[in-house]
Every structure is written in structure tokens, then in C-alpha cells.
Coordinates of C-alpha atoms and ligand atoms in Angstrom, one line a residue:
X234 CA 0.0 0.0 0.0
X235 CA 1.0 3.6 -0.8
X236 CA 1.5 5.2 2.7
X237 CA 1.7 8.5 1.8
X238 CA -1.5 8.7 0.3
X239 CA -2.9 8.7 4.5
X240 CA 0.2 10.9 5.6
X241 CA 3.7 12.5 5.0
X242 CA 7.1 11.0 6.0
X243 CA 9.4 13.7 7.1
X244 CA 13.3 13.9 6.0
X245 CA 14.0 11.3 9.0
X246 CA 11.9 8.7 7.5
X247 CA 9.4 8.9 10.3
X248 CA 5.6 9.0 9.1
X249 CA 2.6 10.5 10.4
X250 CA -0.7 10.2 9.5
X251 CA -2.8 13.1 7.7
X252 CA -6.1 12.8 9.8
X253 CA -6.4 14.6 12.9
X254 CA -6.9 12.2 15.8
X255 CA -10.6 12.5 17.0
X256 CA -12.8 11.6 19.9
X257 CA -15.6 9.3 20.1
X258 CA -18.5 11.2 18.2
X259 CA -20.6 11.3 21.8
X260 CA -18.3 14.2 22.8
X261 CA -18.3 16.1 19.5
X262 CA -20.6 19.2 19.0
X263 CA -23.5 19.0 17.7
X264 CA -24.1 15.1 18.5
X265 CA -24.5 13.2 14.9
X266 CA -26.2 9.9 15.4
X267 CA -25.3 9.4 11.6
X268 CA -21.7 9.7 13.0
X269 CA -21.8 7.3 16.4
X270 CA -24.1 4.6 14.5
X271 CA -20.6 4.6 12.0
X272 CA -18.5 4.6 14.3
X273 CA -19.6 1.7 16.6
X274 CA -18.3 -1.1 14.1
X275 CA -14.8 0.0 14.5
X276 CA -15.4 0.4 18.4
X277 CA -16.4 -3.6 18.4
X278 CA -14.1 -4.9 15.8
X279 CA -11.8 -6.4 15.3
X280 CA -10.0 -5.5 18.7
X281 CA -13.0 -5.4 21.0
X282 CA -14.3 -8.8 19.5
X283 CA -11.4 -10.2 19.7
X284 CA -10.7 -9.5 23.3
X285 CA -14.4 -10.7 23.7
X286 CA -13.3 -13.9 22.1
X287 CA -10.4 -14.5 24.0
X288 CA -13.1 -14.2 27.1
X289 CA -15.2 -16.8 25.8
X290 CA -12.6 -18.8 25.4
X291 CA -11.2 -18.6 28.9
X292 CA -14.3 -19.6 30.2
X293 CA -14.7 -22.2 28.3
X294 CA -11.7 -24.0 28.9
X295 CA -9.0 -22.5 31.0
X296 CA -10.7 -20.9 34.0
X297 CA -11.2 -23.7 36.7
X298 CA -14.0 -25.3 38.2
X299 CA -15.5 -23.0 41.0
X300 CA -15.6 -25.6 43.7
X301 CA -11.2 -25.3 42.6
X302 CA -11.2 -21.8 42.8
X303 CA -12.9 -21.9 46.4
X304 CA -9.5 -22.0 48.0
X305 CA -6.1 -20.9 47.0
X306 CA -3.9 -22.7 45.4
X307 CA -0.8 -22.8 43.5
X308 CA -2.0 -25.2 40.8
X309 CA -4.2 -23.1 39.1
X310 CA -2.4 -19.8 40.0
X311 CA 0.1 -21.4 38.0
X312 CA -2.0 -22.5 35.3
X313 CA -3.4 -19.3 34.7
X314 CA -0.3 -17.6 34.7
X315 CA 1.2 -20.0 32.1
X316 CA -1.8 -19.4 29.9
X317 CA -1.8 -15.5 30.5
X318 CA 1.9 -15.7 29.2
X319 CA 1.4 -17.8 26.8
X320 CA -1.4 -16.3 24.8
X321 CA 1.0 -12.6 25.0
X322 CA 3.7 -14.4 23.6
X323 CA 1.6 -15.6 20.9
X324 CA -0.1 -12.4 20.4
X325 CA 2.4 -9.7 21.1
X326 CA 5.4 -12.2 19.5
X327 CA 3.8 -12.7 16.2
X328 CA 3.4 -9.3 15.6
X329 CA 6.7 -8.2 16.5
X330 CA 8.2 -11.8 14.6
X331 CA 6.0 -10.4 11.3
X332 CA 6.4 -6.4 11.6
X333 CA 9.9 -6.0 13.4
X334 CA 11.8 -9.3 12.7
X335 CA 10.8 -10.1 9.3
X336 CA 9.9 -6.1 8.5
X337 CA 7.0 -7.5 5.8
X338 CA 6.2 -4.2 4.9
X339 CA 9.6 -2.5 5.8
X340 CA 8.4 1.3 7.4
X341 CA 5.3 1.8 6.0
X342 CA 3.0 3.1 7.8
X343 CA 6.0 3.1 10.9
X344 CA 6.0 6.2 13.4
X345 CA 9.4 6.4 14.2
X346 CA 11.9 4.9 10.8
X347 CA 14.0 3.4 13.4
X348 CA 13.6 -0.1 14.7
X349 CA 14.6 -0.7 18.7
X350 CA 16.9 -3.6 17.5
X351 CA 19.0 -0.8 15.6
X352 CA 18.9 1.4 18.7
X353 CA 21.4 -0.1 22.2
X354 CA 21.3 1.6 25.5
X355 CA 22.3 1.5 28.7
X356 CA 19.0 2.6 30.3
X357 CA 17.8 -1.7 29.2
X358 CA 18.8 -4.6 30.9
X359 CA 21.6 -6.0 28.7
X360 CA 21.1 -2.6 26.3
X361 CA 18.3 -4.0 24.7
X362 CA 15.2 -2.6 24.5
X363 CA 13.7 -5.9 23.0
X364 CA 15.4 -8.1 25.8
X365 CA 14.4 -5.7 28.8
X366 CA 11.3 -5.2 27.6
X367 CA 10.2 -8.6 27.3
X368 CA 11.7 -9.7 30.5
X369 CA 9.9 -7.2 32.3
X370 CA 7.1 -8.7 30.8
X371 CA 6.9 -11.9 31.7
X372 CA 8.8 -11.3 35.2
X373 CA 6.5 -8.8 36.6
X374 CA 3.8 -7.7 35.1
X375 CA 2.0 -11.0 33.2
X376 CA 2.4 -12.5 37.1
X377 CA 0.8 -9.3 38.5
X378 CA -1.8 -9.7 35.6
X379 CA -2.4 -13.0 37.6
X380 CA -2.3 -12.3 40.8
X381 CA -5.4 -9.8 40.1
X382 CA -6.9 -12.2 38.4
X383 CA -6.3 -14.8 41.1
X384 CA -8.0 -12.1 43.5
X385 CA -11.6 -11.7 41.9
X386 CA -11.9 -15.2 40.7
X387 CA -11.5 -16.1 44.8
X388 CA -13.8 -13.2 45.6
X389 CA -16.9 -14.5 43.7
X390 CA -15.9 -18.7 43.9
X391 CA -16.7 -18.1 47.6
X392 CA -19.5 -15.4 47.3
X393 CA -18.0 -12.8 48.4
X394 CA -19.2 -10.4 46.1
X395 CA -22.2 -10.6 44.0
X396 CA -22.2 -12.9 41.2
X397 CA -24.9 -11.6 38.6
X398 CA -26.5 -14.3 36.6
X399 CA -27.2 -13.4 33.0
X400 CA -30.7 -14.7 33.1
X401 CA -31.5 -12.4 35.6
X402 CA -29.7 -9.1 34.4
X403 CA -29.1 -9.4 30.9
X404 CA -29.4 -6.1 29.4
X405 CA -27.5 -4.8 32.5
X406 CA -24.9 -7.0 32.0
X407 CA -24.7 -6.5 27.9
X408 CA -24.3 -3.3 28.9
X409 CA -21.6 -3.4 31.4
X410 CA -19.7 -5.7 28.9
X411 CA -19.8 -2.4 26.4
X412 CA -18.5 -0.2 29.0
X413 CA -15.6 -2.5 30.1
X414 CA -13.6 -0.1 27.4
X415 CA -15.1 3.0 29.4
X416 CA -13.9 1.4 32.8
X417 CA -10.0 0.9 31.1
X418 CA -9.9 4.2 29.7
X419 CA -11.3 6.0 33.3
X420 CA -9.2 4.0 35.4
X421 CA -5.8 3.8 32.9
X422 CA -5.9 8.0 32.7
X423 CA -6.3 8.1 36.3
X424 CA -3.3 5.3 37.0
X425 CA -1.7 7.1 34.4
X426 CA -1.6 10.8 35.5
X427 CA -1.3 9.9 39.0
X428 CA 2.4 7.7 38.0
X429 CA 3.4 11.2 36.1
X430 CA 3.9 12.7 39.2
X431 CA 7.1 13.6 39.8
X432 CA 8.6 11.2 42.3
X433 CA 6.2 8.6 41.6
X434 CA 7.6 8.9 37.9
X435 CA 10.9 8.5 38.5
X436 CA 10.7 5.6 40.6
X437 CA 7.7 3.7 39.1
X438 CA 6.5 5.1 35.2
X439 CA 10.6 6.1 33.9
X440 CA 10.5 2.3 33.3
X441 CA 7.9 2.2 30.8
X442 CA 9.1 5.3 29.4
X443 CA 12.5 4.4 28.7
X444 CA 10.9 3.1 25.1
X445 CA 11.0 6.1 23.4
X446 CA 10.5 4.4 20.2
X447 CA 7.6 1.7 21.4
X448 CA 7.1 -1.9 20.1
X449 CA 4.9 -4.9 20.8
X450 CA 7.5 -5.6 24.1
X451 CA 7.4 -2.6 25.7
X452 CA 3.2 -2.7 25.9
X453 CA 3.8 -4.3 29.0
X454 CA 7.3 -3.3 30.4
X455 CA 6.4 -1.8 33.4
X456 CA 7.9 -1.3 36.8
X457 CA 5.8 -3.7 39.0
X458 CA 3.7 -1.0 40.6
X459 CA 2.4 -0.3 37.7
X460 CA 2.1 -3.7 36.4
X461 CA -0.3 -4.3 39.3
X462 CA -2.1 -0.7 39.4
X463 CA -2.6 -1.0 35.9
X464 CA -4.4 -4.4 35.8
X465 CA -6.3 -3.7 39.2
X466 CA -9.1 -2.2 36.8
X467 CA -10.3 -5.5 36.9
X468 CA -11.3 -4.7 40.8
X469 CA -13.7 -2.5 39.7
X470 CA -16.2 -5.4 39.3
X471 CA -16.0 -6.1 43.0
X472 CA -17.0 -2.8 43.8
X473 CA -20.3 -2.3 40.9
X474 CA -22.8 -5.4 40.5
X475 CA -21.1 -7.8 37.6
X476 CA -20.5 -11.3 36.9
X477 CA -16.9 -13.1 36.4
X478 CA -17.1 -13.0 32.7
X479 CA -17.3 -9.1 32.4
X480 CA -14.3 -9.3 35.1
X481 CA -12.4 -11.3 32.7
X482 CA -13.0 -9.6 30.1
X483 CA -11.4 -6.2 31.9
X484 CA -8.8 -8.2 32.7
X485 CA -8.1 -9.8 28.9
X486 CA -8.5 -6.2 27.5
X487 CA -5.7 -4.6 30.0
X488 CA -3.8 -7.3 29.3
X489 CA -3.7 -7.9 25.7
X490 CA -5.0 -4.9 24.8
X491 CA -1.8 -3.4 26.0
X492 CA -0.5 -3.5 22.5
X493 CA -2.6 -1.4 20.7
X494 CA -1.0 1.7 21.5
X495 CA 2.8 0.1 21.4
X496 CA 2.5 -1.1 17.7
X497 CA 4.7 1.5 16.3
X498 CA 2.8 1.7 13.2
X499 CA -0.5 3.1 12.4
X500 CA -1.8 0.3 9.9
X501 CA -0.8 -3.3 9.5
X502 CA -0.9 -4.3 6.5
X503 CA -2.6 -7.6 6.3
X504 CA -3.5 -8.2 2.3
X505 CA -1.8 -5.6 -0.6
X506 CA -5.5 -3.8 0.2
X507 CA -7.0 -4.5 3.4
X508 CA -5.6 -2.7 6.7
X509 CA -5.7 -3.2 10.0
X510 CA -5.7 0.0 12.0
X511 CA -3.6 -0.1 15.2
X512 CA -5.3 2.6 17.5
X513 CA -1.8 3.3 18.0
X514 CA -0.5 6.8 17.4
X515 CA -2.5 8.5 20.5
X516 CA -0.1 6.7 22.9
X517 CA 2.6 6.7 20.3
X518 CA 3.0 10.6 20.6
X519 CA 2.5 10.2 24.5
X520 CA 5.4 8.1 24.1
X521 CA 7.3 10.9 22.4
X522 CA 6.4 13.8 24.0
X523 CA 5.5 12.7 27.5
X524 CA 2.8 15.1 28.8
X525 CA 0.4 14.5 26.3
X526 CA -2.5 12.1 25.9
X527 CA -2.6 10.6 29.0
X528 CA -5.3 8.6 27.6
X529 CA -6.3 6.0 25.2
X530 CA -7.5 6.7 22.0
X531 CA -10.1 9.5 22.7
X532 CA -13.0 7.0 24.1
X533 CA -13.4 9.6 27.0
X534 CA -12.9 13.3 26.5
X535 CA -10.2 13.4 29.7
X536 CA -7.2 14.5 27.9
X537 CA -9.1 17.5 26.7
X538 CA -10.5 18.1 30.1
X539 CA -7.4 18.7 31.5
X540 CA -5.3 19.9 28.5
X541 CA -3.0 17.9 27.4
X542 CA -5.0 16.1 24.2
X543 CA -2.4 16.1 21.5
X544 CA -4.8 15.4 18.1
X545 CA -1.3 14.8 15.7
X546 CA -1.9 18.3 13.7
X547 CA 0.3 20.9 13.8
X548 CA -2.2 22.6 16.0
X549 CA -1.8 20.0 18.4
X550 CA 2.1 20.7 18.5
X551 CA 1.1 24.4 18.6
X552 CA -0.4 24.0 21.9
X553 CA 1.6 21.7 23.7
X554 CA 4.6 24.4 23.1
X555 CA 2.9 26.7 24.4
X556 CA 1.8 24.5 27.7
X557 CA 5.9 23.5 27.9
X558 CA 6.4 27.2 27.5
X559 CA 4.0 28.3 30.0
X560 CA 5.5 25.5 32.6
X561 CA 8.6 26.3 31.9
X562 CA 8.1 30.0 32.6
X563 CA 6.2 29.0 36.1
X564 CA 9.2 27.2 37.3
X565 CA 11.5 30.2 36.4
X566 CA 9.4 32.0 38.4
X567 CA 9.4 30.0 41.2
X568 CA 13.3 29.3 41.2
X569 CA 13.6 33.1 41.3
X570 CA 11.8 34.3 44.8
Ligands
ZN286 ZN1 3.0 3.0 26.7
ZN287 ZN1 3.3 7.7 30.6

């Protein structure tokens, strides 16, 4: 596909697309119901489904009997964590062994021309962004992935929440399944700002930041305080009425969903004509410029709230100089009295 007919490549190689990031059409003015019912089919599929699917399948055949998950155990701690890990390495590995190892469709489409293989440093384990990264991974937060997990599956085996049946609550419950991306996005901007704070970023987020230049990997290489605070969205369904299933599926969507906005490029190519877009350049420029987009992908309206929404335009670059500028005169201030 001809990248440059969706956006420029600058003299570095690195490309961006043309379109202006935008926000779910429920927070744009006037309210277009032409515009949301068009936009919901990209809001289920394919990632959304396919997190669903993953759910389905969980229950189906990995998570354990209840009567099992009455009392703690190691065996199917284990067993989830093994699955859990393997179903990243799977998911996140194929990507990276097609778009980074293999480069099928070279930079394309890539945000930054560089590839992390090309780029050692000393802030990775071993200088490697890809070894660190993945390490981190699998050594902290896939474990801490499980240990939440571990958590709310206990909770409702032994009743000590309420366990909604779908029979009884099925339009509440279909509902709650959509707003499981509502839930991530509320609790990942709050997580998410909070871990900016100063001292809380340079001991916890720096971690996660230290991949300037983002890839499958470094979705989730995160200190482990993030790597539990992150997936504790899933606690959210021991506070509001739910079932396991919606749980799980909070859980599978923090988890895998993770990658969305570390793919580095902003469309995979899957056939010569048929894309698959990433969702990916939202967090890409957070990546890049730090104190923007705190964010997803613009499901909720925080980023704007606050201001620090960073849409990709030039306008968008306008105003974050002018917030750095503004910041940067404050502190001036301040060091001067
Ligand atoms: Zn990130
Ligand atoms: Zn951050």
C-alpha cells in the first residue's frame, strides 16, 4: 500500500498520519447519530471482539472449576499464569516476529523509521530494548496480571461479592460488557496521570518510558507498581454489581489490549488492500512527548479536560509548546523568589 497517500514521511523517515486524531463522536458538538451509529463497528471490531473472544474462550476452557477456585492454590495460580503468558507471547510475539523481525512491509505506515533492534542503550537490561522489555514482561507484570486475576476469581468462587447471573440481568450485564472499554480508559488516565507525578515517575513510570521508540514488548514493560495498578481495573467489578465474565473480560483487555498503543505503526498491512488499523499513534506521541494524551484513544474526552490532548496536527504541536512554554516560565518563576 501507498503510505503517503494517509500521511507525510518527514526527512528522518518517520511517518505521520494526515487525519487529525478525534474523539468518540458522543463528545463532539452538535451530537450526529449518523456519526456514532458509523462509528460503533470500529469500536467492536476487530479488537474489542477479539478480546471478547479470548473471554469466551477462557471460560470455556481455561478458567477452573469453582468448587477449585474456592480455596487458593498454587496449581491453578500457575495455570493461569502460564496461559496468560502464553497467549502474549503468541499475540504480542507474532506481531513483533512479522512487523519487526521479518519487516513485511519494511516502514510503511512506521511512526518512528527506526527499529529498537538498531537502537542499544544503557537505560535496558543487557542494552536491549527488546530483551528488557520482554523480560519485564513476563517477570512482573504477566504475574501481577495473575495475581489480580487470582484475587476476583476467589472473591466471587466463595460469594464474596455478588455474582450476577445473566438470566436475571441481561441487558445490565450487555451493557456493562460495552462499557468495560469505558472502565479501562477512566481507570488507565487516572493510574496514568497519577504515575506522572514527579517522584512517583521517577521511581515507578521512567520504566515504561525508557521506550522512546515503542514496540509490541514494551506494551507491558512496566515497573511492577504499575504492572499491578494497571491491571487492578479489573477490581472494579468487586465494587459495581457484575459477573466473572465481564471481570475477565477487563482483565483480557488490559492485558492484551496493552499492544494497541505500542505497535509502532499506524496500519498493518494484512492483504496488498486490506488494513488493519492499530489505534496506536494516541499513545505513540504520548510516548514521544511525555505530557500529552494521558489517555487511550479519545474514548473519554479526559485529555481535553485537562489539556493535554495532543490530536497529531500541527495545532496540536502548537499547543503543547505553548503549555511547555508556559511550565517552563512558572518554574522560572518559582526558582527566582
Ligand atoms: Zn506506553
Ligand atoms: Zn506515561
Amino acid at each position: 500500500m501507498d503510505d503517503l497517500k494517509f500521511g507525510t514521511r518527514n526527512k528522518r523517515g518517520d511517518w505521520a498520519p494526515a487525519a487529525r486524531l478525534e474523539y468518540a463522536p458522543f463528545w463532539e458538538k452538535p451530537v450526529s447519530l449518523k456519526k456514532i451509529l458509523g462509528w460503533i463497528p470500529g469500536y467492536l471490531f476487530p479488537w474489542n471482539a477479539f478480546h471478547m473472544a479470548v473471554t469466551l474462550a477462557y471460560w470455556a476452557w481455561i478458567i477452573p472449576d469453582v468448587e477449585v477456585m474456592k480455596t487458593l492454590s498454587w496449581g491453578w495460580a500457575l495455570w493461569l499464569y502460564v496461559v496468560n503468558a502464553l497467549g502474549i507471547f503468541i499475540m504480542y510475539g507474532s506481531i513483533e516476529l512479522l512487523y519487526y523481525v521479518k519487516r513485511k512491509q519494511g516502514t510503511r505506515f512506521k511512526y518512528n523509521a527506526k527499529f529498537p533492534s538498531e537502537q542499544p542503550s544503557d537505560v535496558f537490561w543487557f542494552k536491549s530494548q527488546n530483551i528488557d522489555n520482554f523480560l519485564r514482561s513476563f517477570l512482573f507484570s504477566i504475574p501481577l496480571w495473575t495475581v489480580v486475576e487470582v484475587i476476583f476469581l476467589y472473591a466471587y468462587a466463595n460469594g464474596a461479592v455478588p455474582w450476577l447471573a445473566w438470566a436475571d440481568h441481561p441487558v445490565y450485564l450487555a451493557t456493562l460488557v460495552l462499557m468495560v472499554p469505558v472502565i479501562h480508559e477512566f481507570h488507565f488516565f487516572c493510574v496514568h496521570r497519577l504515575i506522572h507525578w514527579g517522584p512517583l515517575y521517577k521511581w515507578v513510570h521512567s520504566v515504561h518510558h525508557n521506550s522512546v521508540n515503542a514496540s509490541p514488548w514494551s506494551s507491558l514493560s512496566m515497573h511492577p507498581v504499575e504492572g499491578f495498578l494497571y491491571h487492578a481495573v479489573t477490581l472494579w467489578h468487586l465494587v459495581l454489581p457484575s459477573n466473572p465474565i465481564v471481570a475477565l473480560f477487563q482483565v483480557n483487555l488490559a492485558g492484551y489490549g496493552a499492544l494497541n498503543g505500542h505497535i509502532g505503526f499506524d496500519k498493518l498491512e494484512i492483504t496488498e488492500t486490506t488494513p488493519l488499523d492499530s489505534h496506536a499513534y494516541a499513545h505513540y506521541l504520548h510516548h514521544k512527548y511525555f505530557e500529552v494524551n494521558y489517555g487511550g484513544d479519545g474514548l473519554l474526552p479526559l485529555d481535553r479536560w485537562f489539556g493535554s490532548w495532543h490530536d497529531g496536527t500541527k495545532e496540536g504541536d502548537a499547543q503543547m509548546n505553548a503549555r511547555f512554554q508556559k511550565k517552563k516560565a512558572k518554574m522560572n518563576a518559582k526558582a527566582s523568589t
